[in-house]
Amino acid sequence: MHSIKTLKTLAASAATLALSTGFASTAMAEDLVAMLLPENVNARWESQDAYFFVEAMKELAPDAKVEVFNANNDTATQQRQAEQALTKGAKVLVVIPIDGEAAAIIADNAEEAGVPAIAYDRMMQSANTDFWVQADMFATGASQAQHVVDNTAKGDTLVLLKGSPTDPNAGVIAAGQMSVLQPLFDSGERVLGYENWTQGWDPAIARRSMDQALTKLNNNVQGVVSSNDGNAGAAIASLEEQGMNGKVPVTGLDCTVQALQLILLGQQSQSVWRPFGEMAHVTAQVTAALLKGEDPSSLTQGTVENSAGAQIPFVPVAHYVAVGEEGVAYVIENDLSVSKEAVCQGEAAETPFCKN
């Protein structure tokens, strides 16, 4: 059993593109698994999700080969990579789609080839998606909204910085947020001052949205419900220009190093952490079972209906709401890719958390 420190070192030094590894003795020696990543803007896909998946496959299916592809935010490229993997004889596809609707063809082509297709983190909107591995994104959105509600007052004005309209998770997160907020907007307990989607989760777009919100509302903003940490950082930069950073609750998702630093500085008030290592490990469990001809249904927990109207077996993973020093400490302790040394850089190094 590796120590946490050793695993953190391994994770930090991972290079995951075109990785090969080996499956359990009952798997065929040349079994091929393809993992299709959406982009490399967010470092987590390569340094965490792909790395942890490859490491788990070494443990659970040491005789198989894993190839990792990155489509760099191009849906046509991702489709070609899936076709390439199927042509090479892949036995399982693990797909993080750039666009859930566009990725439907990947699941459809896999079905035609008799190959299971697992949607990882983001749903493929096809009746032929075999499994979906994800944290409860609806609950994630609800927790973001509730945090802002708990830290604002009756009549306060809120800004909603939603995710990418092509990412199926973004819609689920937004629905979770509105499950908390819509009754309050309807009653006047809170005021929806501005909302916008963030194409491609691009922080530059989120920054423009926040600038527009502050201009439109003449800085009358008391809370920002941001769907991820990139949006949160953009909102905080905009608030800082107006001398409002640290005075307005801002939520996030992913617990990036920057977000953890902003939490220590009192500028971002919340983020949501998902255990990417656990997500990757359970995905490897499903994959290994499929390669061995076993039924992985014991790993599922009911089904989730996608936009194709199909009930997709759901493999759930828990999430954690990080607030304050306690939240930062929890993430550092439990996320193999995050260290206190990395967090305690720049301005954050002067915080009491980092000096202790």
GROMACS .gro file of N, CA, C and O in nm, residues 72-141:
model
  280
   72ASN      N    1  -0.879   1.781  -2.770
   72ASN     CA    2  -0.852   1.924  -2.769
   72ASN      C    3  -0.974   2.008  -2.808
   72ASN      O    4  -0.965   2.100  -2.890
   73ASN      N    5  -1.088   1.971  -2.750
   73ASN     CA    6  -1.213   2.048  -2.766
   73ASN      C    7  -1.267   2.049  -2.909
   73ASN      O    8  -1.340   2.141  -2.947
   74ASP      N    9  -1.236   1.947  -2.987
   74ASP     CA   10  -1.286   1.937  -3.125
   74ASP      C   11  -1.372   1.811  -3.135
   74ASP      O   12  -1.320   1.699  -3.126
   75THR      N   13  -1.502   1.829  -3.154
   75THR     CA   14  -1.593   1.713  -3.155
   75THR      C   15  -1.563   1.620  -3.271
   75THR      O   16  -1.574   1.497  -3.256
   76ALA      N   17  -1.527   1.675  -3.387
   76ALA     CA   18  -1.497   1.590  -3.502
   76ALA      C   19  -1.373   1.506  -3.474
   76ALA      O   20  -1.368   1.386  -3.510
   77THR      N   21  -1.274   1.565  -3.407
   77THR     CA   22  -1.154   1.490  -3.370
   77THR      C   23  -1.189   1.378  -3.274
   77THR      O   24  -1.140   1.265  -3.286
   78GLN      N   25  -1.275   1.406  -3.176
   78GLN     CA   26  -1.312   1.302  -3.081
   78GLN      C   27  -1.383   1.186  -3.149
   78GLN      O   28  -1.358   1.069  -3.118
   79GLN      N   29  -1.467   1.217  -3.245
   79GLN     CA   30  -1.535   1.110  -3.319
   79GLN      C   31  -1.436   1.028  -3.400
   79GLN      O   32  -1.445   0.905  -3.405
   80ARG      N   33  -1.339   1.094  -3.462
   80ARG     CA   34  -1.236   1.021  -3.538
   80ARG      C   35  -1.153   0.934  -3.445
   80ARG      O   36  -1.117   0.820  -3.480
   81GLN      N   37  -1.121   0.984  -3.328
   81GLN     CA   38  -1.042   0.905  -3.233
   81GLN      C   39  -1.118   0.781  -3.189
   81GLN      O   40  -1.060   0.673  -3.174
   82ALA      N   41  -1.249   0.795  -3.170
   82ALA     CA   42  -1.331   0.679  -3.134
   82ALA      C   43  -1.332   0.578  -3.248
   82ALA      O   44  -1.319   0.456  -3.224
   83GLU      N   45  -1.347   0.625  -3.372
   83GLU     CA   46  -1.345   0.535  -3.487
   83GLU      C   47  -1.210   0.464  -3.499
   83GLU      O   48  -1.203   0.345  -3.528
   84GLN      N   49  -1.104   0.540  -3.473
   84GLN     CA   50  -0.969   0.482  -3.477
   84GLN      C   51  -0.956   0.371  -3.373
   84GLN      O   52  -0.901   0.263  -3.401
   85ALA      N   53  -1.006   0.397  -3.252
   85ALA     CA   54  -0.997   0.298  -3.145
   85ALA      C   55  -1.076   0.172  -3.181
   85ALA      O   56  -1.029   0.059  -3.158
   86LEU      N   57  -1.195   0.190  -3.237
   86LEU     CA   58  -1.276   0.074  -3.276
   86LEU      C   59  -1.208  -0.004  -3.388
   86LEU      O   60  -1.209  -0.128  -3.388
   87THR      N   61  -1.148   0.067  -3.482
   87THR     CA   62  -1.078   0.000  -3.592
   87THR      C   63  -0.960  -0.081  -3.540
   87THR      O   64  -0.928  -0.190  -3.592
   88LYS      N   65  -0.896  -0.031  -3.434
   88LYS     CA   66  -0.782  -0.102  -3.375
   88LYS      C   67  -0.826  -0.219  -3.288
   88LYS      O   68  -0.744  -0.292  -3.235
   89GLY      N   69  -0.958  -0.233  -3.269
   89GLY     CA   70  -1.008  -0.348  -3.195
   89GLY      C   71  -1.036  -0.324  -3.049
   89GLY      O   72  -1.037  -0.418  -2.968
   90ALA      N   73  -1.063  -0.198  -3.011
   90ALA     CA   74  -1.093  -0.168  -2.872
   90ALA      C   75  -1.212  -0.250  -2.824
   90ALA      O   76  -1.311  -0.265  -2.896
   91LYS      N   77  -1.204  -0.301  -2.701
   91LYS     CA   78  -1.310  -0.383  -2.644
   91LYS      C   79  -1.404  -0.301  -2.555
   91LYS      O   80  -1.517  -0.342  -2.530
   92VAL      N   81  -1.356  -0.185  -2.508
   92VAL     CA   82  -1.438  -0.094  -2.427
   92VAL      C   83  -1.395   0.049  -2.459
   92VAL      O   84  -1.275   0.076  -2.471
   93LEU      N   85  -1.492   0.140  -2.471
   93LEU     CA   86  -1.464   0.282  -2.484
   93LEU      C   87  -1.507   0.353  -2.356
   93LEU      O   88  -1.619   0.334  -2.309
   94VAL      N   89  -1.417   0.435  -2.301
   94VAL     CA   90  -1.450   0.523  -2.188
   94VAL      C   91  -1.443   0.665  -2.243
   94VAL      O   92  -1.336   0.710  -2.283
   95VAL      N   93  -1.558   0.733  -2.244
   95VAL     CA   94  -1.567   0.859  -2.317
   95VAL      C   95  -1.607   0.974  -2.225
   95VAL      O   96  -1.709   0.965  -2.155
   96ILE      N   97  -1.527   1.081  -2.225
   96ILE     CA   98  -1.568   1.207  -2.165
   96ILE      C   99  -1.602   1.298  -2.283
   96ILE      O  100  -1.513   1.355  -2.346
   97PRO      N  101  -1.729   1.311  -2.317
   97PRO     CA  102  -1.763   1.384  -2.439
   97PRO      C  103  -1.741   1.534  -2.428
   97PRO      O  104  -1.762   1.593  -2.321
   98ILE      N  105  -1.700   1.593  -2.538
   98ILE     CA  106  -1.695   1.739  -2.547
   98ILE      C  107  -1.837   1.793  -2.551
   98ILE      O  108  -1.872   1.888  -2.482
   99ASP      N  109  -1.918   1.728  -2.633
   99ASP     CA  110  -2.058   1.765  -2.652
   99ASP      C  111  -2.140   1.637  -2.640
   99ASP      O  112  -2.121   1.544  -2.719
  100GLY      N  113  -2.228   1.632  -2.542
  100GLY     CA  114  -2.303   1.510  -2.516
  100GLY      C  115  -2.389   1.465  -2.633
  100GLY      O  116  -2.402   1.345  -2.661
  101GLU      N  117  -2.448   1.562  -2.704
  101GLU     CA  118  -2.531   1.528  -2.820
  101GLU      C  119  -2.445   1.477  -2.935
  101GLU      O  120  -2.476   1.376  -2.998
  102ALA      N  121  -2.337   1.550  -2.964
  102ALA     CA  122  -2.249   1.510  -3.074
  102ALA      C  123  -2.184   1.375  -3.049
  102ALA      O  124  -2.157   1.299  -3.143
  103ALA      N  125  -2.160   1.344  -2.920
  103ALA     CA  126  -2.095   1.217  -2.886
  103ALA      C  127  -2.189   1.098  -2.897
  103ALA      O  128  -2.144   0.983  -2.884
  104ALA      N  129  -2.317   1.122  -2.922
  104ALA     CA  130  -2.410   1.010  -2.937
  104ALA      C  131  -2.364   0.914  -3.045
  104ALA      O  132  -2.378   0.792  -3.032
  105ILE      N  133  -2.306   0.969  -3.151
  105ILE     CA  134  -2.262   0.884  -3.262
  105ILE      C  135  -2.150   0.790  -3.217
  105ILE      O  136  -2.135   0.679  -3.271
  106ILE      N  137  -2.071   0.832  -3.118
  106ILE     CA  138  -1.964   0.745  -3.068
  106ILE      C  139  -2.025   0.621  -3.003
  106ILE      O  140  -1.983   0.508  -3.029
  107ALA      N  141  -2.126   0.643  -2.917
  107ALA     CA  142  -2.193   0.529  -2.853
  107ALA      C  143  -2.265   0.443  -2.956
  107ALA      O  144  -2.266   0.320  -2.945
  108ASP      N  145  -2.325   0.507  -3.056
  108ASP     CA  146  -2.398   0.432  -3.159
  108ASP      C  147  -2.303   0.345  -3.241
  108ASP      O  148  -2.333   0.228  -3.269
  109ASN      N  149  -2.188   0.401  -3.279
  109ASN     CA  150  -2.089   0.324  -3.356
  109ASN      C  151  -2.032   0.211  -3.271
  109ASN      O  152  -2.004   0.101  -3.322
  110ALA      N  153  -2.011   0.237  -3.142
  110ALA     CA  154  -1.961   0.131  -3.053
  110ALA      C  155  -2.062   0.018  -3.043
  110ALA      O  156  -2.024  -0.100  -3.047
  111GLU      N  157  -2.189   0.051  -3.031
  111GLU     CA  158  -2.293  -0.051  -3.024
  111GLU      C  159  -2.294  -0.135  -3.150
  111GLU      O  160  -2.306  -0.258  -3.145
  112GLU      N  161  -2.280  -0.070  -3.264
  112GLU     CA  162  -2.278  -0.141  -3.391
  112GLU      C  163  -2.160  -0.238  -3.398
  112GLU      O  164  -2.169  -0.346  -3.458
  113ALA      N  165  -2.050  -0.200  -3.333
  113ALA     CA  166  -1.931  -0.286  -3.331
  113ALA      C  167  -1.934  -0.387  -3.217
  113ALA      O  168  -1.840  -0.466  -3.201
  114GLY      N  169  -2.040  -0.383  -3.136
  114GLY     CA  170  -2.050  -0.475  -3.023
  114GLY      C  171  -1.958  -0.439  -2.908
  114GLY      O  172  -1.917  -0.526  -2.830
  115VAL      N  173  -1.926  -0.309  -2.894
  115VAL     CA  174  -1.832  -0.263  -2.792
  115VAL      C  175  -1.907  -0.176  -2.689
  115VAL      O  176  -1.974  -0.081  -2.727
  116PRO      N  177  -1.895  -0.206  -2.560
  116PRO     CA  178  -1.959  -0.122  -2.458
  116PRO      C  179  -1.898   0.018  -2.456
  116PRO      O  180  -1.777   0.034  -2.471
  117ALA      N  181  -1.984   0.119  -2.433
  117ALA     CA  182  -1.938   0.258  -2.425
  117ALA      C  183  -1.979   0.316  -2.290
  117ALA      O  184  -2.098   0.322  -2.259
  118ILE      N  185  -1.879   0.355  -2.211
  118ILE     CA  186  -1.902   0.411  -2.078
  118ILE      C  187  -1.889   0.563  -2.086
  118ILE      O  188  -1.786   0.614  -2.132
  119ALA      N  189  -1.991   0.635  -2.042
  119ALA     CA  190  -1.983   0.781  -2.033
  119ALA      C  191  -1.923   0.815  -1.897
  119ALA      O  192  -1.978   0.780  -1.793
  120TYR      N  193  -1.809   0.882  -1.899
  120TYR     CA  194  -1.738   0.918  -1.776
  120TYR      C  195  -1.754   1.068  -1.754
  120TYR      O  196  -1.720   1.148  -1.841
  121ASP      N  197  -1.805   1.104  -1.637
  121ASP     CA  198  -1.823   1.242  -1.596
  121ASP      C  199  -1.935   1.313  -1.673
  121ASP      O  200  -2.020   1.376  -1.613
  122ARG      N  201  -1.935   1.306  -1.806
  122ARG     CA  202  -2.038   1.369  -1.887
  122ARG      C  203  -2.117   1.263  -1.964
  122ARG      O  204  -2.059   1.168  -2.016
  123MET      N  205  -2.245   1.285  -1.975
  123MET     CA  206  -2.332   1.188  -2.042
  123MET      C  207  -2.321   1.196  -2.194
  123MET      O  208  -2.313   1.304  -2.251
  124MET      N  209  -2.320   1.079  -2.259
  124MET     CA  210  -2.341   1.072  -2.403
  124MET      C  211  -2.490   1.053  -2.426
  124MET      O  212  -2.550   0.959  -2.373
  125GLN      N  213  -2.550   1.142  -2.504
  125GLN     CA  214  -2.695   1.142  -2.518
  125GLN      C  215  -2.740   1.043  -2.626
  125GLN      O  216  -2.796   1.079  -2.729
  126SER      N  217  -2.715   0.917  -2.597
  126SER     CA  218  -2.750   0.808  -2.688
  126SER      C  219  -2.817   0.695  -2.611
  126SER      O  220  -2.782   0.671  -2.495
  127ALA      N  221  -2.910   0.627  -2.676
  127ALA     CA  222  -2.973   0.510  -2.615
  127ALA      C  223  -2.872   0.396  -2.601
  127ALA      O  224  -2.896   0.299  -2.528
  128ASN      N  225  -2.758   0.408  -2.670
  128ASN     CA  226  -2.657   0.302  -2.669
  128ASN      C  227  -2.544   0.326  -2.569
  128ASN      O  228  -2.445   0.253  -2.569
  129THR      N  229  -2.557   0.428  -2.485
  129THR     CA  230  -2.462   0.447  -2.375
  129THR      C  231  -2.487   0.337  -2.273
  129THR      O  232  -2.600   0.316  -2.231
  130ASP      N  233  -2.382   0.266  -2.234
  130ASP     CA  234  -2.400   0.149  -2.148
  130ASP      C  235  -2.396   0.180  -2.000
  130ASP      O  236  -2.468   0.119  -1.921
  131PHE      N  237  -2.310   0.274  -1.959
  131PHE     CA  238  -2.298   0.311  -1.819
  131PHE      C  239  -2.262   0.459  -1.810
  131PHE      O  240  -2.202   0.515  -1.902
  132TRP      N  241  -2.296   0.520  -1.696
  132TRP     CA  242  -2.255   0.658  -1.670
  132TRP      C  243  -2.194   0.664  -1.531
  132TRP      O  244  -2.258   0.622  -1.433
  133VAL      N  245  -2.071   0.714  -1.522
  133VAL     CA  246  -2.001   0.729  -1.394
  133VAL      C  247  -1.993   0.877  -1.362
  133VAL      O  248  -1.937   0.956  -1.440
  134GLN      N  249  -2.049   0.916  -1.247
  134GLN     CA  250  -2.054   1.059  -1.216
  134GLN      C  251  -2.095   1.081  -1.071
  134GLN      O  252  -2.163   0.998  -1.012
  135ALA      N  253  -2.051   1.196  -1.017
  135ALA     CA  254  -2.107   1.244  -0.891
  135ALA      C  255  -2.246   1.299  -0.920
  135ALA      O  256  -2.283   1.319  -1.035
  136ASP      N  257  -2.324   1.321  -0.816
  136ASP     CA  258  -2.458   1.374  -0.832
  136ASP      C  259  -2.448   1.523  -0.863
  136ASP      O  260  -2.437   1.606  -0.773
  137MET      N  261  -2.453   1.557  -0.993
  137MET     CA  262  -2.432   1.696  -1.032
  137MET      C  263  -2.552   1.784  -0.997
  137MET      O  264  -2.538   1.904  -0.976
  138PHE      N  265  -2.670   1.726  -0.992
  138PHE     CA  266  -2.788   1.801  -0.948
  138PHE      C  267  -2.769   1.846  -0.804
  138PHE      O  268  -2.790   1.963  -0.769
  139ALA      N  269  -2.724   1.754  -0.719
  139ALA     CA  270  -2.699   1.787  -0.579
  139ALA      C  271  -2.584   1.888  -0.567
  139ALA      O  272  -2.585   1.974  -0.478
  140THR      N  273  -2.486   1.877  -0.655
  140THR     CA  274  -2.375   1.973  -0.657
  140THR      C  275  -2.427   2.114  -0.681
  140THR      O  276  -2.392   2.209  -0.611
  141GLY      N  277  -2.512   2.129  -0.784
  141GLY     CA  278  -2.570   2.259  -0.813
  141GLY      C  279  -2.654   2.311  -0.699
  141GLY      O  280  -2.649   2.430  -0.664
   0.00000   0.00000   0.00000
